[in-house]
Structures are given as structure tokens and as C-alpha cells.
């Protein structure tokens, strides 16, 4: 990755191991042509009204000219079932965010594995005149100290439109995932993650980044994002309140589990000593539930 040249790019046929190699080296990587345009177009139609109705931000987190769609997985079934579940992204997260521990239950030695879960889903619309976002790390929710011993957040942004430097594409600071907490990032250290529609940026939560300034007069860019965290971490966005159960129950089980409706082994997130999905399927009637060890 050369100075200001942008993150390294890989084809969509790349393996998770190839992606992880670049992530560990640079902190971010672009995957070319990861998603078909018709899928992105449908997801954009799903959320168009929410973008239109978003209010001007009053704070330091986002520029006031930008617009956001929170709880994206609940407002676009297309996003939830065809983008969030992208196999390459989920395999990268599984390999980097899962954790296994081995303990004794009496005389029995047991290994438990906690799998990743969604921490946040959001769309970012940046229009003409929008100022640059402050550079930040996404793992701040988990009070991660740096350089991190392990990652607690991995994000992906799908380019719903072309996304150039002039349009305010995301800037990242390559190698900043290896920095300590005292070093302050500067815009001079960033590179623009320029993407064509259908590309995606994957980056580590410990990597400094931020939306760029849109210097155009008539162009906007739309990025749709998912963020994953270890199953034993608290979610940034409370998925159980952000997305109504009436919506979630129409989704495939794979999506329901990603949103957090499963037990992070051992026993993290149980209800009535059982899996949340089993509890919900029984409408809370514990007499209909087959209990099991959740280890």
C-alpha cells in the first residue's frame, strides 16, 4: 500500500485467509465486485425513505450534512439476507473473532466456542458539501486497549454507489491498528478507500478511519455497513430493541443467530436455561422446551 494510493484490492474469489493476511498487515482491504448491482439497488430502495427522513446530526460523531440509516438489518430484508450474510465476510469474522476456551466440569474437560455476532448495521449517505468525519476506531465501545491483543470489531462497507475521494469515500490510516492509544492520527496519514459500485471495504475495528469530505456539487455516495463483534462482547446497537421480533422471526435462522438470538458458549445470553430461539419458538412456555447443556 503506497502513500495515498488506497487500500490493497483483492478479487471476490479470494479466500478468507488471503483477506486476513492483508488485514493483519494493513488494517483494511477492498474486495472487488463482491456484490451484484441488483442486490445493492434493492437494498437502496428499501431504505430510501429512511435516508430522506433522517435528521441533521448535532454532535461530533458525524458531519451534520450526512445522513444515516440505523438498524439497517431490520429496515432492509435484502441487506439482512444477502449482504450481512456474505460468506467471505462471515468467514473472516469467524476466524478472527471466535474464541475457544477449555475448562473442567467436574472430571469432564470441555471446550466451548463463542461465535461472532452483529454489533451494528448502518447505511451512510454523504452528499455535496458534507465535511469529513473525525478519524476514529470502531472498537471504542469495548474499551479495547491498543495495540490490541485480539480484535473486538470487524466492519464491512458495501459500495451502493461509486465512492471516490471527491465524493467523500471512507479514509483509512493503514497500519494504525498496530499503534498504541497515545498516537493521534492525522488526515495526512490517510488513504482513500475508493470503490466502484459492488466493491466492499473490510477493515479492523482497531484501524483509524472516517468518512471523507464531499467536495462535489451534485454527487452523493451510499455505503451500507455491517459490523461484527465477539459473542461475549456487548453489541453497540441493541439488536433486540432496534429490530422488532416480528421482523426478525421472518428471517432465516442464520440471520437470527447473527443478530444475537443464540447462546455464546458457554451460557452467554441464555434465557430460562435454553437458547433464545427455542424460547421464542415455544412462546416462552418452558414446558415445551427440551433443555440442554449450553457449553
Short mmCIF file of C-alpha atoms in Angstrom, two decimals:
data_model
loop_
_atom_site.label_atom_id
_atom_site.label_comp_id
_atom_site.label_asym_id
_atom_site.label_seq_id
_atom_site.Cartn_x
_atom_site.Cartn_y
_atom_site.Cartn_z
CA UNK A 1 0.00 0.00 0.00
CA UNK A 2 1.70 3.18 -1.15
CA UNK A 3 1.21 6.64 0.29
CA UNK A 4 -2.32 7.90 -0.57
CA UNK A 5 -2.75 5.07 -3.10
CA UNK A 6 -5.62 3.43 -1.26
CA UNK A 7 -6.02 0.03 0.40
CA UNK A 8 -4.88 -3.09 -1.39
CA UNK A 9 -7.56 -4.67 -3.55
CA UNK A 10 -8.38 -8.36 -3.86
CA UNK A 11 -10.80 -10.22 -6.16
CA UNK A 12 -14.05 -11.58 -4.77
CA UNK A 13 -12.71 -15.09 -5.33
CA UNK A 14 -10.09 -14.55 -2.61
CA UNK A 15 -10.04 -16.85 0.40
CA UNK A 16 -10.66 -15.69 3.94
CA UNK A 17 -7.03 -16.48 4.71
CA UNK A 18 -5.85 -14.13 1.95
CA UNK A 19 -8.09 -11.35 3.25
CA UNK A 20 -6.92 -11.88 6.84
CA UNK A 21 -3.27 -11.68 5.77
CA UNK A 22 -3.84 -8.18 4.37
CA UNK A 23 -5.97 -7.14 7.33
CA UNK A 24 -3.26 -8.14 9.77
CA UNK A 25 -0.68 -6.25 7.73
CA UNK A 26 -2.57 -3.08 6.74
CA UNK A 27 -5.77 -2.97 8.79
CA UNK A 28 -8.07 -2.77 5.76
CA UNK A 29 -8.63 -4.26 2.31
CA UNK A 30 -11.01 -3.69 -0.62
CA UNK A 31 -12.75 -6.67 -2.21
CA UNK A 32 -13.66 -6.00 -5.84
CA UNK A 33 -17.07 -6.90 -7.28
CA UNK A 34 -18.26 -8.62 -4.13
CA UNK A 35 -21.97 -7.92 -4.64
CA UNK A 36 -24.23 -7.80 -7.69
CA UNK A 37 -25.67 -4.39 -8.55
CA UNK A 38 -29.29 -5.53 -8.48
CA UNK A 39 -28.94 -6.61 -4.86
CA UNK A 40 -27.45 -3.25 -3.91
CA UNK A 41 -30.18 -1.42 -5.82
CA UNK A 42 -32.91 -3.30 -3.97
CA UNK A 43 -31.30 -2.61 -0.59
CA UNK A 44 -31.05 1.08 -1.54
CA UNK A 45 -34.76 1.15 -2.44
CA UNK A 46 -35.58 -0.50 0.88
CA UNK A 47 -34.03 2.37 2.84
CA UNK A 48 -34.64 5.37 0.56
CA UNK A 49 -37.43 6.75 2.75
CA UNK A 50 -35.26 6.43 5.86
CA UNK A 51 -32.42 8.35 4.23
CA UNK A 52 -34.85 11.07 3.17
CA UNK A 53 -36.32 11.40 6.66
CA UNK A 54 -33.08 11.35 8.65
CA UNK A 55 -32.43 14.44 10.76
CA UNK A 56 -29.37 16.67 10.75
CA UNK A 57 -26.79 15.40 13.25
CA UNK A 58 -25.89 17.70 16.15
CA UNK A 59 -22.65 16.37 17.64
CA UNK A 60 -19.10 15.26 16.84
CA UNK A 61 -19.74 11.71 15.64
CA UNK A 62 -20.95 12.57 12.11
CA UNK A 63 -20.94 15.66 9.87
CA UNK A 64 -24.29 17.46 10.02
CA UNK A 65 -24.66 17.22 6.22
CA UNK A 66 -24.51 13.41 6.21
CA UNK A 67 -27.44 11.05 6.67
CA UNK A 68 -27.63 7.64 8.30
CA UNK A 69 -29.93 4.63 8.49
CA UNK A 70 -29.57 2.72 11.74
CA UNK A 71 -30.78 -0.84 12.42
CA UNK A 72 -30.19 -1.46 8.73
CA UNK A 73 -30.70 -5.21 9.06
CA UNK A 74 -34.24 -4.53 10.23
CA UNK A 75 -35.11 -1.97 7.56
CA UNK A 76 -33.83 -3.92 4.57
CA UNK A 77 -34.51 -7.63 4.30
CA UNK A 78 -32.22 -7.61 1.28
CA UNK A 79 -29.35 -6.31 3.38
CA UNK A 80 -30.03 -8.79 6.18
CA UNK A 81 -30.29 -11.88 4.00
CA UNK A 82 -27.90 -11.13 1.12
CA UNK A 83 -25.27 -8.66 2.34
CA UNK A 84 -24.85 -9.25 6.07
CA UNK A 85 -24.53 -12.99 5.40
CA UNK A 86 -21.83 -12.60 2.73
CA UNK A 87 -19.82 -15.84 3.05
CA UNK A 88 -16.37 -14.27 2.66
CA UNK A 89 -17.00 -11.59 5.26
CA UNK A 90 -18.57 -14.01 7.72
CA UNK A 91 -15.69 -16.48 7.36
CA UNK A 92 -13.17 -13.70 8.02
CA UNK A 93 -15.14 -12.76 11.14
CA UNK A 94 -15.46 -16.37 12.25
CA UNK A 95 -11.72 -16.90 12.05
CA UNK A 96 -10.75 -13.61 13.70
CA UNK A 97 -13.49 -13.07 16.29
CA UNK A 98 -14.35 -16.56 17.54
CA UNK A 99 -12.83 -17.65 20.81
CA UNK A 100 -12.49 -21.11 22.32
CA UNK A 101 -11.66 -21.93 25.94
CA UNK A 102 -11.25 -25.25 27.69
CA UNK A 103 -12.37 -25.79 31.28
CA UNK A 104 -13.34 -28.64 33.58
CA UNK A 105 -16.89 -29.51 34.62
CA UNK A 106 -16.06 -31.93 37.38
CA UNK A 107 -13.93 -34.62 35.76
CA UNK A 108 -15.00 -33.75 32.24
CA UNK A 109 -12.78 -31.49 30.14
CA UNK A 110 -14.92 -29.31 27.86
CA UNK A 111 -14.02 -26.89 25.07
CA UNK A 112 -16.50 -24.07 24.43
CA UNK A 113 -16.51 -21.79 21.36
CA UNK A 114 -18.12 -18.36 21.24
CA UNK A 115 -19.05 -17.30 17.69
CA UNK A 116 -19.30 -13.71 16.38
CA UNK A 117 -22.49 -11.67 16.41
CA UNK A 118 -23.68 -8.43 14.82
CA UNK A 119 -22.74 -5.35 16.81
CA UNK A 120 -24.22 -2.77 14.42
CA UNK A 121 -25.67 -2.34 10.93
CA UNK A 122 -25.95 1.07 9.30
CA UNK A 123 -26.07 2.91 5.98
CA UNK A 124 -24.07 6.09 5.38
CA UNK A 125 -25.16 8.71 2.83
CA UNK A 126 -22.73 11.56 2.16
CA UNK A 127 -23.93 14.36 -0.09
CA UNK A 128 -22.43 17.50 -1.62
CA UNK A 129 -20.75 19.81 0.89
CA UNK A 130 -20.51 17.24 3.66
CA UNK A 131 -17.47 17.77 5.86
CA UNK A 132 -15.02 14.99 6.71
CA UNK A 133 -15.73 12.82 9.73
CA UNK A 134 -13.22 12.75 12.57
CA UNK A 135 -10.81 9.81 12.42
CA UNK A 136 -11.75 7.14 14.94
CA UNK A 137 -11.59 3.45 15.85
CA UNK A 138 -14.75 1.34 15.88
CA UNK A 139 -13.69 -0.85 18.81
CA UNK A 140 -14.08 2.03 21.28
CA UNK A 141 -17.37 0.55 22.55
CA UNK A 142 -15.43 -2.35 24.04
CA UNK A 143 -12.75 -0.20 25.67
CA UNK A 144 -10.10 -2.09 23.72
CA UNK A 145 -6.55 -1.03 24.56
CA UNK A 146 -4.01 -0.82 21.75
CA UNK A 147 -2.16 -2.38 20.19
CA UNK A 148 -4.98 -4.86 20.64
CA UNK A 149 -4.21 -8.40 21.78
CA UNK A 150 -7.26 -9.50 19.80
CA UNK A 151 -9.85 -7.75 17.65
CA UNK A 152 -13.28 -6.91 19.03
CA UNK A 153 -14.79 -5.44 15.85
CA UNK A 154 -14.58 -6.09 12.11
CA UNK A 155 -16.56 -3.97 9.67
CA UNK A 156 -17.57 -4.17 6.04
CA UNK A 157 -18.89 -1.38 3.84
CA UNK A 158 -20.65 -2.31 0.60
CA UNK A 159 -20.47 0.40 -2.05
CA UNK A 160 -24.06 1.09 -3.14
CA UNK A 161 -22.72 3.75 -5.49
CA UNK A 162 -19.34 4.67 -6.87
CA UNK A 163 -17.33 6.09 -3.97
CA UNK A 164 -14.41 8.40 -4.76
CA UNK A 165 -12.21 10.76 -2.76
CA UNK A 166 -14.18 13.72 -4.12
CA UNK A 167 -17.48 12.11 -3.10
CA UNK A 168 -16.31 11.60 0.48
CA UNK A 169 -15.33 7.94 0.43
CA UNK A 170 -14.01 6.47 3.66
CA UNK A 171 -10.43 7.36 4.54
CA UNK A 172 -8.36 4.83 6.47
CA UNK A 173 -4.97 5.06 8.16
CA UNK A 174 -3.02 1.98 7.05
CA UNK A 175 -1.11 0.26 9.82
CA UNK A 176 -2.87 2.24 12.58
CA UNK A 177 -4.23 -0.99 14.07
CA UNK A 178 -0.69 -1.54 15.34
CA UNK A 179 -0.50 1.83 17.10
CA UNK A 180 -0.88 2.45 20.81
CA UNK A 181 -3.57 4.72 22.28
CA UNK A 182 -1.35 7.77 22.58
CA UNK A 183 -0.64 8.34 18.90
CA UNK A 184 -3.09 10.72 17.27
CA UNK A 185 -3.95 10.09 13.59
CA UNK A 186 -3.79 12.91 11.02
CA UNK A 187 -5.53 13.32 7.68
CA UNK A 188 -2.11 13.37 6.02
CA UNK A 189 -1.69 9.72 7.06
CA UNK A 190 -4.94 8.56 5.46
CA UNK A 191 -5.57 6.88 2.13
CA UNK A 192 -8.97 6.98 0.36
CA UNK A 193 -10.83 3.69 0.05
CA UNK A 194 -12.12 4.46 -3.43
CA UNK A 195 -14.57 1.87 -4.71
CA UNK A 196 -16.74 1.08 -7.67
CA UNK A 197 -20.33 0.07 -7.06
CA UNK A 198 -20.33 -3.55 -5.88
CA UNK A 199 -16.93 -3.35 -4.18
CA UNK A 200 -16.59 -3.63 -0.40
CA UNK A 201 -14.13 -2.41 2.20
CA UNK A 202 -13.32 -4.74 5.10
CA UNK A 203 -11.40 -3.23 7.99
CA UNK A 204 -10.47 -3.88 11.60
CA UNK A 205 -12.11 -2.06 14.48
CA UNK A 206 -8.64 -1.05 15.66
CA UNK A 207 -7.90 0.79 12.40
CA UNK A 208 -8.40 4.56 12.36
CA UNK A 209 -10.78 5.69 9.63
CA UNK A 210 -13.52 8.20 8.86
CA UNK A 211 -15.81 9.45 6.10
CA UNK A 212 -14.14 11.91 3.77
CA UNK A 213 -15.28 15.36 2.68
CA UNK A 214 -17.65 15.51 -0.28
CA UNK A 215 -16.27 18.32 -2.45
CA UNK A 216 -18.68 17.77 -5.34
CA UNK A 217 -21.69 19.92 -6.14
CA UNK A 218 -24.05 17.21 -7.33
CA UNK A 219 -22.84 13.72 -6.34
CA UNK A 220 -23.55 11.54 -3.32
CA UNK A 221 -22.19 8.22 -2.19
CA UNK A 222 -24.03 5.46 -0.33
CA UNK A 223 -22.23 2.83 1.73
CA UNK A 224 -24.10 0.06 3.56
CA UNK A 225 -22.23 -1.40 6.50
CA UNK A 226 -22.21 -4.32 8.89
CA UNK A 227 -20.05 -4.72 11.96
CA UNK A 228 -19.36 -7.95 13.84
CA UNK A 229 -18.07 -8.44 17.37
CA UNK A 230 -17.21 -11.49 19.51
CA UNK A 231 -20.23 -13.24 21.00
CA UNK A 232 -19.03 -12.41 24.51
CA UNK A 233 -18.95 -8.63 23.85
CA UNK A 234 -21.88 -6.26 24.27
CA UNK A 235 -23.40 -5.12 20.97
CA UNK A 236 -23.01 -1.45 20.02
CA UNK A 237 -26.60 -1.38 18.80
CA UNK A 238 -29.16 -3.24 20.91
CA UNK A 239 -30.49 -5.60 18.26
CA UNK A 240 -33.35 -6.83 20.45
CA UNK A 241 -34.85 -3.32 20.63
CA UNK A 242 -33.61 -1.93 17.31
CA UNK A 243 -35.26 -4.64 15.21
CA UNK A 244 -38.76 -5.81 16.18
CA UNK A 245 -39.11 -9.53 16.81
CA UNK A 246 -42.00 -9.54 14.35
CA UNK A 247 -39.41 -8.71 11.68
CA UNK A 248 -36.65 -10.97 12.98
CA UNK A 249 -38.86 -14.06 13.11
CA UNK A 250 -39.40 -13.82 9.33
CA UNK A 251 -35.65 -14.07 8.73
CA UNK A 252 -33.65 -17.27 8.16
CA UNK A 253 -32.20 -18.84 11.31
CA UNK A 254 -28.71 -17.92 10.09
CA UNK A 255 -29.61 -14.22 10.25
CA UNK A 256 -31.38 -14.59 13.60
CA UNK A 257 -28.25 -16.12 15.10
CA UNK A 258 -26.03 -13.39 13.65
CA UNK A 259 -28.28 -10.78 15.28
CA UNK A 260 -27.63 -12.38 18.67
CA UNK A 261 -30.50 -14.83 19.15
CA UNK A 262 -28.21 -17.64 20.19
CA UNK A 263 -26.07 -18.63 23.15
CA UNK A 264 -22.43 -17.60 23.10
CA UNK A 265 -20.93 -20.79 24.51
CA UNK A 266 -20.77 -21.31 27.39
CA UNK A 267 -24.07 -19.90 28.61
CA UNK A 268 -23.74 -16.31 27.38
CA UNK A 269 -27.17 -14.88 26.52
CA UNK A 270 -29.33 -17.80 27.68
CA UNK A 271 -32.95 -17.43 28.75
CA UNK A 272 -34.67 -19.91 31.07
CA UNK A 273 -31.59 -22.13 30.69
CA UNK A 274 -32.15 -22.52 26.97
CA UNK A 275 -31.41 -21.00 23.56
CA UNK A 276 -33.26 -17.74 22.84
CA UNK A 277 -34.60 -19.12 19.55
CA UNK A 278 -36.02 -22.20 21.31
CA UNK A 279 -37.59 -19.97 23.96
CA UNK A 280 -39.19 -17.75 21.34
CA UNK A 281 -40.38 -20.72 19.28
CA UNK A 282 -42.16 -22.00 22.40
CA UNK A 283 -43.66 -18.54 23.05
CA UNK A 284 -41.96 -18.59 26.44
CA UNK A 285 -43.69 -21.82 27.52
CA UNK A 286 -40.83 -23.68 29.24
CA UNK A 287 -42.87 -26.89 29.35
CA UNK A 288 -42.36 -27.15 25.59
CA UNK A 289 -38.59 -26.71 25.72
CA UNK A 290 -36.03 -29.51 25.65
CA UNK A 291 -33.28 -28.29 27.96
CA UNK A 292 -29.63 -28.97 27.21
CA UNK A 293 -26.15 -28.07 28.31
CA UNK A 294 -25.14 -24.83 26.59
CA UNK A 295 -21.39 -25.36 26.75
#
